[in-house]
Coordinates of C-alpha atoms in Angstrom, one line a residue:
Chain A
X6 CA 0.0 0.0 0.0
X7 CA 1.0 3.6 -0.6
X8 CA 2.4 4.6 2.8
X9 CA -0.5 6.8 3.7
X10 CA -3.7 7.0 1.8
X11 CA -6.4 9.6 2.1
X12 CA -9.7 7.8 2.1
X13 CA -13.1 9.4 1.5
X14 CA -16.6 7.9 2.1
X15 CA -19.4 9.7 0.3
X16 CA -22.5 9.5 2.4
X17 CA -25.3 10.5 0.1
X18 CA -29.0 10.0 -0.6
X19 CA -29.9 7.7 -3.5
X20 CA -33.6 8.5 -3.8
X21 CA -33.6 11.1 -6.5
X22 CA -33.5 9.0 -9.6
X23 CA -30.5 7.6 -11.5
X24 CA -29.5 10.7 -13.4
X25 CA -29.4 12.9 -10.3
X26 CA -27.8 10.2 -8.2
X27 CA -25.0 9.5 -10.6
X28 CA -24.4 13.2 -11.2
X29 CA -24.3 13.8 -7.5
X30 CA -21.9 10.9 -7.0
X31 CA -19.6 12.4 -9.7
X32 CA -19.7 15.8 -8.1
X33 CA -18.7 14.4 -4.8
X34 CA -15.9 12.3 -6.3
X35 CA -14.6 15.5 -7.9
X36 CA -14.9 17.4 -4.6
X37 CA -13.1 14.6 -2.7
X38 CA -10.3 14.6 -5.3
X39 CA -9.9 18.3 -4.9
X40 CA -9.3 17.6 -1.2
X41 CA -6.6 15.2 -2.1
X42 CA -8.5 11.9 -1.7
X43 CA -6.7 8.8 -3.1
X44 CA -9.7 6.6 -2.7
X45 CA -13.4 7.4 -2.8
X46 CA -16.0 4.9 -1.7
X47 CA -19.7 5.3 -2.7
X48 CA -22.7 3.7 -0.9
X49 CA -23.9 0.4 -2.2
X50 CA -25.9 0.6 -5.4
X51 CA -25.7 4.4 -5.4
X52 CA -27.2 4.7 -8.8
X53 CA -30.7 3.8 -7.8
X54 CA -33.3 3.9 -5.0
X55 CA -33.2 0.7 -3.0
X56 CA -35.4 -1.5 -5.3
X57 CA -35.1 -4.6 -3.2
X58 CA -38.0 -3.4 -1.0
X59 CA -40.2 -5.5 -3.2
X60 CA -39.8 -8.4 -5.7
X61 CA -40.6 -6.9 -9.1
X62 CA -39.2 -8.5 -12.3
X63 CA -39.2 -5.0 -13.9
X64 CA -36.5 -3.9 -11.6
X65 CA -34.0 -6.2 -13.4
X66 CA -34.1 -3.6 -16.2
X67 CA -32.0 -1.5 -13.8
X68 CA -29.1 -3.9 -14.2
X69 CA -26.3 -3.4 -16.7
X70 CA -23.1 -5.2 -17.8
X71 CA -19.8 -4.8 -16.0
X72 CA -17.9 -3.3 -17.8
X73 CA -20.8 -1.3 -19.3
X74 CA -22.3 2.2 -19.5
X75 CA -21.8 3.3 -15.9
X76 CA -18.4 1.8 -15.8
X77 CA -17.4 3.9 -18.8
X78 CA -18.6 7.0 -17.1
X79 CA -16.9 6.3 -13.8
X80 CA -13.6 5.2 -15.5
X81 CA -13.6 8.6 -17.1
X82 CA -14.3 10.3 -13.8
X83 CA -11.5 8.4 -12.1
X84 CA -9.0 9.3 -14.8
X85 CA -10.2 13.0 -14.9
X86 CA -9.8 13.3 -11.2
X87 CA -6.8 11.0 -10.8
X88 CA -8.6 9.3 -7.9
X89 CA -9.6 5.7 -7.1
X90 CA -13.3 4.9 -7.0
X91 CA -15.3 2.1 -5.4
X92 CA -18.7 1.9 -7.0
X93 CA -21.3 -0.8 -6.7
X94 CA -23.4 -1.7 -9.7
X95 CA -26.4 -4.0 -10.3
X96 CA -24.6 -6.3 -12.7
X97 CA -26.4 -8.0 -15.6
X98 CA -24.2 -11.0 -16.3
X99 CA -26.5 -12.9 -18.5
X100 CA -30.3 -13.0 -19.0
X101 CA -31.7 -14.1 -15.6
X102 CA -28.3 -13.9 -13.9
X103 CA -27.6 -10.8 -11.9
X104 CA -25.1 -9.8 -9.2
X105 CA -24.5 -7.0 -6.7
X106 CA -21.0 -6.0 -7.8
X107 CA -18.4 -3.7 -6.6
X108 CA -16.1 -2.2 -9.3
X109 CA -12.8 -0.6 -8.4
X110 CA -11.5 2.0 -10.8
X111 CA -7.9 2.9 -10.5
X112 CA -6.6 6.5 -10.8
X113 CA -5.8 6.0 -14.5
X114 CA -9.4 4.9 -15.3
X115 CA -8.7 1.2 -15.6
X116 CA -10.9 -1.3 -13.8
X117 CA -8.5 -2.6 -11.1
X118 CA -11.0 -5.4 -10.2
X119 CA -14.4 -6.4 -9.2
X120 CA -16.0 -8.1 -6.2
X121 CA -19.5 -9.8 -6.3
X122 CA -21.4 -9.6 -3.0
X123 CA -21.0 -13.0 -1.4
X124 CA -23.5 -13.1 1.4
X125 CA -27.0 -12.2 0.3
X126 CA -29.7 -11.2 2.8
X127 CA -33.4 -11.7 2.7
X128 CA -35.7 -10.3 5.2
X129 CA -38.9 -8.1 5.0
X130 CA -38.0 -5.0 2.9
X131 CA -34.6 -6.4 1.8
X132 CA -35.6 -9.1 -0.7
X133 CA -32.1 -9.4 -2.1
X134 CA -32.1 -13.2 -2.7
X135 CA -34.6 -12.5 -5.4
X136 CA -32.3 -10.1 -7.3
X137 CA -28.7 -11.0 -6.5
X138 CA -27.0 -14.4 -7.3
X139 CA -24.4 -15.0 -4.6
X140 CA -21.0 -14.0 -5.8
X141 CA -18.6 -16.5 -7.3
X142 CA -15.4 -14.5 -7.2
X143 CA -14.5 -15.4 -3.7
X144 CA -12.8 -13.1 -1.1
X145 CA -10.0 -11.7 -3.2
X146 CA -8.5 -8.3 -2.4
X147 CA -8.3 -6.0 -5.4
X148 CA -4.8 -5.0 -6.4
X149 CA -4.5 -1.4 -7.1
X150 CA -1.9 1.3 -7.5
X151 CA -2.3 2.3 -3.8
X152 CA -2.5 -1.2 -2.3
X153 CA -4.8 -4.2 -1.8
X154 CA -8.4 -3.3 -1.2
X155 CA -10.6 -5.8 0.7
X156 CA -13.8 -4.7 -0.9
X157 CA -17.0 -6.4 0.5
X158 CA -20.6 -5.4 0.3
X159 CA -23.2 -4.7 3.0
X160 CA -24.5 -8.0 4.3
X161 CA -20.9 -9.3 4.0
X162 CA -20.1 -6.9 6.8
X163 CA -21.8 -9.1 9.4
X164 CA -19.5 -12.0 8.6
X165 CA -16.1 -12.3 10.4
X166 CA -15.3 -15.0 7.9
X167 CA -15.4 -12.5 5.0
X168 CA -13.1 -10.0 6.8
X169 CA -10.7 -12.7 7.9
X170 CA -10.4 -14.2 4.4
X171 CA -9.7 -10.8 2.9
X172 CA -7.0 -10.2 5.6
X173 CA -5.4 -13.6 5.1
X174 CA -5.3 -12.8 1.3
X175 CA -3.4 -9.6 2.1
X176 CA -6.0 -6.9 2.2
X177 CA -4.6 -3.7 3.6
X178 CA -8.0 -2.1 4.2
X179 CA -11.6 -3.4 4.5
X180 CA -14.2 -1.5 2.5
X181 CA -17.9 -1.9 2.9
X182 CA -20.3 0.0 0.6
X183 CA -23.7 -0.4 2.3
X184 CA -27.4 0.3 2.1
X185 CA -28.8 -0.3 5.6
X186 CA -31.6 1.4 7.4
X187 CA -34.4 1.3 9.9
X188 CA -37.9 0.1 9.7
X189 CA -39.6 3.3 10.9
X190 CA -42.1 1.3 12.9
X191 CA -39.3 -0.1 15.1
X192 CA -38.9 1.5 18.6
X193 CA -36.1 4.0 19.0
X194 CA -34.2 1.7 21.3
X195 CA -34.3 -1.1 18.8
X196 CA -33.1 1.3 16.1
X197 CA -30.2 2.3 18.2
X198 CA -29.2 -1.3 19.0
X199 CA -29.3 -2.1 15.3
X200 CA -27.1 0.8 14.4
X201 CA -24.7 0.2 17.3
X202 CA -24.4 -3.4 16.4
X203 CA -23.7 -2.6 12.8
X204 CA -20.9 -0.2 13.8
X205 CA -19.6 -2.5 16.4
X206 CA -19.3 -5.7 14.3
X207 CA -17.4 -3.8 11.6
X208 CA -15.1 -2.2 14.1
X209 CA -14.6 -5.7 15.5
X210 CA -13.3 -6.8 12.1
X211 CA -10.8 -4.0 12.2
X212 CA -9.6 -5.2 15.6
X213 CA -9.6 -8.9 14.9
X214 CA -7.6 -8.4 11.7
X215 CA -5.5 -5.3 12.5
X216 CA -6.9 -3.4 9.5
X217 CA -8.6 -0.1 8.9
X218 CA -12.3 -0.2 7.8
X219 CA -14.2 2.2 5.6
X220 CA -17.9 1.8 5.8
X221 CA -20.1 3.9 3.5
X222 CA -23.9 3.9 3.9
X223 CA -26.7 5.9 2.1
X224 CA -29.1 8.3 3.9
X225 CA -32.6 9.4 3.4
X226 CA -36.1 7.8 3.5
X227 CA -37.2 5.6 0.6
X228 CA -40.9 4.7 0.6
X229 CA -41.9 1.1 -0.1
X230 CA -44.0 0.3 -3.3
X231 CA -46.4 -1.7 -1.2
X232 CA -48.1 -1.0 2.1
X233 CA -44.9 -1.5 4.0
X234 CA -43.3 1.4 6.0
X235 CA -40.3 2.0 3.8
X236 CA -36.7 2.4 5.0
X237 CA -35.0 5.2 6.7
X238 CA -31.4 4.7 5.6
X239 CA -29.3 5.4 8.7
X240 CA -26.1 6.9 7.3
X241 CA -23.5 6.7 10.2
X242 CA -20.8 6.0 7.6
X243 CA -17.4 5.8 9.4
X244 CA -13.7 5.1 8.9
X245 CA -11.9 3.2 11.7
X246 CA -8.3 2.4 12.3
X247 CA -6.7 -1.0 12.9
X248 CA -7.6 -1.1 16.6
X249 CA -11.2 -0.4 15.6
X250 CA -10.8 3.2 16.7
X251 CA -13.2 5.6 15.0
X252 CA -11.2 8.1 12.9
X253 CA -14.3 9.9 11.5
X254 CA -18.0 9.3 11.5
X255 CA -21.2 10.8 10.3
X256 CA -24.7 11.0 11.7
X257 CA -27.9 9.7 10.1
X258 CA -29.0 12.9 8.3
X259 CA -26.2 14.7 6.5
X260 CA -24.9 14.1 3.0
X261 CA -21.2 14.7 3.3
X262 CA -17.6 13.6 2.6
X263 CA -15.8 11.8 5.4
X264 CA -12.1 11.8 5.2
X265 CA -9.4 9.9 7.0
X266 CA -5.7 9.3 6.5
X267 CA -4.8 5.6 6.7
X268 CA -1.3 4.6 7.6
X269 CA -0.1 1.2 6.4
X270 CA 2.7 1.2 9.0
X271 CA 0.3 1.7 11.8
X272 CA -1.5 -1.5 10.8
X273 CA 1.8 -3.4 11.0
X274 CA 2.6 -1.8 14.4
X275 CA -0.7 -2.9 15.7
X276 CA -0.3 -6.4 14.5
X277 CA 3.1 -6.5 16.2
X278 CA 1.6 -5.8 19.6
X279 CA -1.5 -8.0 18.9
X280 CA -0.2 -10.8 16.7
X281 CA -3.6 -12.6 16.3
X282 CA -2.6 -14.1 12.9
X283 CA 0.3 -15.9 14.6
X284 CA -1.8 -17.8 17.0
X285 CA -4.8 -18.9 15.0
X286 CA -5.5 -22.6 15.7
X287 CA -6.0 -23.5 12.0
X288 CA -5.7 -27.3 12.7
X289 CA -8.9 -27.2 14.7
X290 CA -11.0 -24.8 12.7
X291 CA -12.5 -27.4 10.3
X292 CA -15.9 -27.1 11.7
X293 CA -16.1 -23.5 10.4
X294 CA -16.9 -25.2 7.1
X295 CA -20.0 -26.8 8.5
X296 CA -23.5 -25.2 8.6
X297 CA -24.0 -26.3 12.2
X298 CA -22.4 -28.8 14.5
X299 CA -25.2 -31.2 15.3
Chain B
X8 CA -31.2 -22.9 28.3
X9 CA -33.2 -22.0 31.3
X10 CA -35.6 -19.4 29.9
X11 CA -33.9 -16.6 31.7
X12 CA -30.6 -16.8 33.7
X13 CA -29.2 -14.3 36.1
X14 CA -25.6 -14.0 35.2
X15 CA -23.0 -12.4 37.5
X16 CA -19.4 -11.4 36.6
X17 CA -17.1 -11.0 39.7
X18 CA -14.6 -8.2 39.0
X19 CA -11.9 -8.6 41.6
X20 CA -8.2 -8.0 42.3
X21 CA -6.1 -11.1 42.4
X22 CA -2.9 -9.6 43.9
X23 CA -3.4 -10.4 47.5
X24 CA -2.0 -13.9 47.6
X25 CA -3.8 -17.2 46.9
X26 CA -5.5 -17.6 50.3
X27 CA -7.0 -14.2 50.3
X28 CA -7.9 -14.3 46.6
X29 CA -9.8 -17.6 46.9
X30 CA -11.5 -16.5 50.1
X31 CA -12.6 -13.3 48.4
X32 CA -13.8 -15.2 45.3
X33 CA -15.8 -17.5 47.6
X34 CA -17.4 -14.6 49.5
X35 CA -18.3 -12.9 46.2
X36 CA -19.9 -16.2 44.9
X37 CA -22.0 -16.4 48.1
X38 CA -23.0 -12.7 47.7
X39 CA -24.0 -13.3 44.1
X40 CA -26.0 -16.4 45.0
X41 CA -27.9 -14.4 47.6
X42 CA -28.8 -12.0 44.9
X43 CA -30.3 -14.9 42.9
X44 CA -27.5 -15.4 40.4
X45 CA -27.7 -18.6 38.5
X46 CA -24.2 -18.3 37.1
X47 CA -21.1 -16.7 38.5
X48 CA -18.0 -16.0 36.4
X49 CA -14.6 -15.3 38.0
X50 CA -11.6 -13.6 36.3
X51 CA -9.0 -15.7 34.6
X52 CA -6.7 -17.5 37.0
X53 CA -8.3 -15.7 40.0
X54 CA -6.3 -17.8 42.5
X55 CA -3.0 -16.0 41.9
X56 CA -1.3 -12.9 40.8
X57 CA -0.6 -12.9 37.1
X58 CA 2.6 -14.9 37.2
X59 CA 3.1 -14.8 33.4
X60 CA 4.9 -11.4 33.7
X61 CA 8.1 -13.4 33.8
X62 CA 9.3 -16.9 32.8
X63 CA 10.1 -18.7 36.0
X64 CA 10.0 -22.5 36.3
X65 CA 9.2 -22.1 40.0
X66 CA 5.8 -20.8 39.0
X67 CA 4.8 -24.2 37.8
X68 CA 4.4 -25.0 41.5
X69 CA 1.2 -22.9 41.3
X70 CA -0.4 -25.5 39.1
X71 CA -2.7 -28.2 40.3
X72 CA -4.6 -31.1 38.9
X73 CA -8.2 -30.7 37.6
X74 CA -10.1 -32.1 39.4
X75 CA -7.9 -31.3 42.4
X76 CA -7.8 -29.2 45.6
X77 CA -9.3 -26.0 44.4
X78 CA -11.9 -27.9 42.4
X79 CA -13.0 -29.6 45.6
X80 CA -13.4 -26.4 47.4
X81 CA -15.3 -24.7 44.6
X82 CA -17.5 -27.8 44.1
X83 CA -18.6 -27.4 47.6
X84 CA -19.1 -23.7 47.3
X85 CA -21.3 -24.3 44.2
X86 CA -23.4 -26.9 46.0
X87 CA -23.7 -24.8 49.2
X88 CA -24.9 -21.8 47.3
X89 CA -26.8 -23.7 44.6
X90 CA -25.1 -21.6 41.9
X91 CA -23.1 -22.4 38.8
X92 CA -19.4 -21.2 38.9
X93 CA -17.0 -20.6 36.1
X94 CA -13.4 -20.7 37.5
X95 CA -10.1 -20.8 35.7
X96 CA -7.3 -22.9 37.2
X97 CA -3.7 -23.4 36.2
X98 CA -3.9 -27.0 35.5
X99 CA -1.0 -29.5 36.1
X100 CA -1.9 -32.3 33.7
X101 CA 1.4 -34.2 33.8
X102 CA 5.0 -33.2 34.8
X103 CA 5.9 -30.6 32.3
X104 CA 2.4 -30.3 30.8
X105 CA 0.3 -27.5 32.0
X106 CA -2.9 -25.7 30.8
X107 CA -5.0 -22.7 31.4
X108 CA -8.2 -24.4 32.1
X109 CA -11.8 -23.2 32.8
X110 CA -13.8 -25.4 35.0
X111 CA -17.6 -25.1 35.2
X112 CA -19.3 -26.3 38.4
X113 CA -23.0 -27.0 38.2
X114 CA -25.4 -26.0 41.0
X115 CA -25.1 -29.4 42.5
X116 CA -21.4 -29.2 42.9
X117 CA -20.6 -31.6 40.0
X118 CA -18.1 -30.6 37.3
X119 CA -20.2 -29.9 34.3
X120 CA -17.2 -29.7 32.0
X121 CA -13.8 -28.0 31.3
X122 CA -12.3 -25.9 28.6
X123 CA -8.6 -25.5 28.0
X124 CA -7.5 -22.1 26.6
X125 CA -7.0 -22.6 22.9
X126 CA -5.2 -19.5 21.7
X127 CA -2.1 -18.7 23.8
X128 CA -0.6 -15.2 23.6
X129 CA 2.9 -14.2 24.1
X130 CA 4.1 -10.7 24.2
X131 CA 6.2 -8.7 26.7
X132 CA 4.7 -9.1 30.2
X133 CA 2.4 -11.9 29.0
X134 CA 4.7 -14.8 28.6
X135 CA 2.0 -17.4 28.4
X136 CA 3.5 -19.6 25.7
X137 CA 6.1 -20.6 28.3
X138 CA 3.4 -21.8 30.8
X139 CA 0.4 -23.0 28.9
X140 CA 0.1 -25.8 26.4
X141 CA -2.5 -24.9 23.8
X142 CA -5.8 -26.6 24.7
X143 CA -6.7 -29.9 23.1
X144 CA -10.4 -30.1 24.0
X145 CA -11.6 -28.0 21.0
X146 CA -14.4 -25.4 21.1
X147 CA -17.1 -27.4 22.8
X148 CA -19.8 -25.7 24.8
X149 CA -20.3 -27.1 28.2
X150 CA -23.7 -28.6 28.9
X151 CA -25.1 -27.6 32.2
X152 CA -28.4 -27.6 34.0
X153 CA -29.0 -24.0 32.8
X154 CA -27.9 -24.4 29.2
X155 CA -24.9 -24.7 27.0
X156 CA -22.1 -22.4 28.0
X157 CA -19.5 -21.3 25.4
X158 CA -16.6 -20.8 27.8
X159 CA -13.4 -19.4 26.3
X160 CA -10.5 -17.7 28.0
X161 CA -8.8 -14.3 27.5
X162 CA -6.7 -14.4 24.3
X163 CA -9.5 -16.5 22.7
X164 CA -11.7 -13.4 22.9
X165 CA -9.8 -11.8 20.0
X166 CA -10.7 -14.7 17.7
X167 CA -13.9 -14.6 15.8
X168 CA -13.3 -18.3 14.9
X169 CA -13.5 -19.3 18.5
X170 CA -16.9 -17.6 19.1
X171 CA -18.3 -18.9 15.8
X172 CA -17.3 -22.5 16.6
X173 CA -18.9 -22.2 20.0
X174 CA -22.1 -20.8 18.4
X175 CA -22.2 -23.4 15.7
X176 CA -21.9 -26.1 18.4
X177 CA -24.9 -24.7 20.1
X178 CA -23.6 -22.3 22.8
X179 CA -26.3 -20.1 24.3
X180 CA -23.9 -17.6 25.9
X181 CA -20.3 -16.7 25.3
X182 CA -18.2 -16.4 28.5
X183 CA -14.7 -14.9 28.7
X184 CA -12.7 -15.0 32.0
X185 CA -9.9 -12.6 31.4
X186 CA -6.6 -11.1 32.7
X187 CA -5.9 -8.1 30.6
X188 CA -4.3 -4.8 31.5
X189 CA -2.3 -1.8 30.5
X190 CA 1.4 -1.3 30.3
X191 CA 1.6 1.8 32.6
X192 CA 4.1 3.4 30.2
X193 CA 1.7 3.4 27.4
X194 CA 0.1 6.8 26.5
X195 CA -3.5 7.3 27.8
X196 CA -4.8 7.4 24.2
X197 CA -3.2 4.0 23.5
X198 CA -4.6 2.6 26.7
X199 CA -8.1 3.8 25.7
X200 CA -7.8 2.3 22.2
X201 CA -6.7 -1.0 23.6
X202 CA -9.6 -1.1 26.1
X203 CA -12.1 0.0 23.5
X204 CA -10.8 -2.7 21.1
X205 CA -11.2 -5.3 23.7
X206 CA -14.7 -4.4 24.4
X207 CA -15.6 -3.9 20.8
X208 CA -14.3 -7.2 19.5
X209 CA -16.2 -9.2 22.1
X210 CA -19.3 -7.2 21.4
X211 CA -18.7 -8.0 17.8
X212 CA -18.8 -11.8 18.6
X213 CA -22.2 -11.2 20.3
X214 CA -23.5 -9.4 17.2
X215 CA -22.1 -11.9 14.6
X216 CA -23.5 -14.9 16.5
X217 CA -26.6 -13.5 18.1
X218 CA -25.5 -14.5 21.6
X219 CA -25.0 -12.7 24.9
X220 CA -21.4 -12.3 26.1
X221 CA -20.1 -12.3 29.7
X222 CA -16.6 -10.9 30.0
X223 CA -15.0 -10.9 33.5
X224 CA -11.6 -9.2 34.0
X225 CA -9.4 -8.6 37.1
X226 CA -8.5 -5.2 38.4
X227 CA -5.5 -3.8 40.3
X228 CA -1.9 -3.2 39.7
X229 CA 0.5 -6.1 39.8
X230 CA 4.3 -5.3 39.8
X231 CA 6.6 -7.2 37.5
X232 CA 9.4 -9.3 39.1
X233 CA 12.0 -7.7 36.8
X234 CA 12.6 -4.1 35.8
X235 CA 9.5 -4.0 33.7
X236 CA 6.5 -1.7 34.5
X237 CA 4.1 -4.2 35.7
X238 CA 0.5 -4.4 34.6
X239 CA -2.5 -2.3 35.5
X240 CA -5.4 -4.8 35.0
X241 CA -8.1 -2.7 33.5
X242 CA -11.4 -4.2 34.7
X243 CA -14.1 -3.0 32.5
X244 CA -15.9 -6.3 32.8
X245 CA -19.3 -6.3 31.0
X246 CA -22.3 -8.3 30.0
X247 CA -23.7 -7.7 26.6
X248 CA -26.9 -8.9 24.9
X249 CA -27.2 -10.7 21.6
X250 CA -27.0 -7.5 19.5
X251 CA -23.9 -6.6 21.3
X252 CA -25.8 -4.1 23.5
X253 CA -24.1 -3.4 26.8
X254 CA -26.4 -4.7 29.6
X255 CA -24.0 -3.8 32.4
X256 CA -20.4 -2.8 32.7
X257 CA -17.8 -1.8 35.2
X258 CA -14.9 0.7 35.4
X259 CA -11.3 0.0 35.8
X260 CA -11.2 0.5 39.6
X261 CA -14.0 -1.1 41.5
X262 CA -14.2 -4.7 42.7
X263 CA -17.9 -5.4 42.3
X264 CA -20.6 -7.8 41.2
X265 CA -22.1 -7.2 37.8
X266 CA -25.5 -8.7 37.2
X267 CA -27.6 -9.1 34.0
X268 CA -30.6 -11.2 33.1
X269 CA -30.1 -13.2 29.9
X270 CA -33.1 -14.2 28.0
X271 CA -32.7 -17.2 25.6
X272 CA -35.8 -16.2 23.6
X273 CA -34.3 -12.9 22.9
X274 CA -31.3 -14.5 21.3
X275 CA -33.6 -16.4 19.0
X276 CA -35.7 -13.3 18.2
X277 CA -32.5 -11.5 17.2
X278 CA -31.4 -14.4 15.0
X279 CA -34.7 -14.3 13.2
X280 CA -34.3 -10.7 12.1
X281 CA -30.5 -11.1 11.5
X282 CA -30.2 -14.8 10.3
X283 CA -26.5 -14.7 9.8
X284 CA -26.1 -18.5 10.3
X285 CA -28.5 -19.1 7.3
X286 CA -26.3 -17.2 4.8
X287 CA -22.8 -18.4 5.6
X288 CA -20.9 -19.3 2.4
X289 CA -19.5 -22.5 3.9
X290 CA -18.5 -23.8 0.4
X291 CA -15.9 -21.0 0.0
X292 CA -14.5 -20.7 3.5
X293 CA -11.8 -23.4 3.1
X294 CA -9.0 -20.8 3.3
X295 CA -9.9 -20.1 6.9
X296 CA -7.9 -23.3 7.6
X297 CA -4.8 -21.7 6.1
X298 CA -2.2 -19.7 8.0
X299 CA -2.0 -17.1 5.2
X300 CA -3.1 -17.1 1.5
X301 CA 0.2 -16.5 -0.3

């Protein structure tokens, strides 16, 4: 990794239609680059409203090839601004075969690599198993001009396995584009527990792996197409260091750019005092490959 | 698991000699039982000062068989108070073969099961690899009259693998007896990062597995036998619920009893809204069994 990188998470609403959403993302990328960002992370599926609130075959029309039209635009934006971009695109891989795919554009506009969301959620209001085929690219960090990026997507963030596999494969930072929010009918205490759990588990990945974490969420209310309550996307994007310490964080309302300087040497220093990778009991971890031990 | 259990963590100093330490542990167990605790957790190796600050063969004299003298005493205490006890004992298994072993006493005074610390640390002031043979009992929850206890010890707490394996094997609560503290020569900011990381990674295990966590640490300063700075054990024992929410927590100074009511139904409710176990990609986790992917 470049010795220090300036990372930027773009917390933005995605409920204003594709054209506006993309234009806004591009303006924010340019603004971040002007403030010397090396790396800009956008929220999961930032092009569109969160269409997974219902199961509707017409929504597959939102998908596009990777590389494809949006990749072409963002490649140009990356090259124009000499900045690395992590975007997430609803990928049409074949008729009837779609993925939730992160694309990393290097500073020269080339595609450094892609990651297809591995863990797919499905619960009321988040019907992702209908839309997204589980990823088949594995947990491979993406090699870029500034280092190896461990890009994962949203539901992946709840899985210590995903973070660990990225770390074992040499990731120098964990990156989570996300679209997560509250059911407005939940009590305030439950909403707070959910948000805190979401922050905590990701900070835990930072700690367990001695790696910084960038988590970028959308904000804003998006109504549901049926009688459901819709989703209040909770923002709270943050960047944490390799001890899980919060370097910068947002609230649940503001669209903004979050900046933090990440220091690769600091990760190694932390791993020297807490050498967790040294002491893993790999000879007795086999049951991690089982669904349940019964 | 019993539908609700009242758990108690005994945060105590362990720097007053074995006789006083044990007597104090026993008095705290009795006090907890009087306040209706079902389960009392003591700090790691609560019988003795933290002898791992140096490598000294004479310290092996502190070890004892399991079952053995202290087990006999604690079995009687459990039966007398009709309370379950989690104690950690420096186990002499054979001449030259020692373990750091948790023993769970059921309410009737029987030994419900044991767990030998699996991940062994070694860093300046914590020379545990000299004393403790890595455990060979695996990650098996201990079946008791109140449920399946996922007992792990200290350094194990940094490993998501350990928590996950306990959860997959049916643990209904994760329990971490601990002896962790600060190097007094570290800056206050570093000390705070370390403590926060320690809390965060364990709360992360609660979140990732939908299980409550009981973490019980010692307090107090213990000088080092050599020229080193000694260790200020940082307390901060806590009990968290299955979303990682803090139910109760201590500071770094007070010896006290921490109580929380754990509700097995709540764990299942949480797992129903966040069904992480459902979506694990076990077919692509093989590399978790590797030291590093290179």
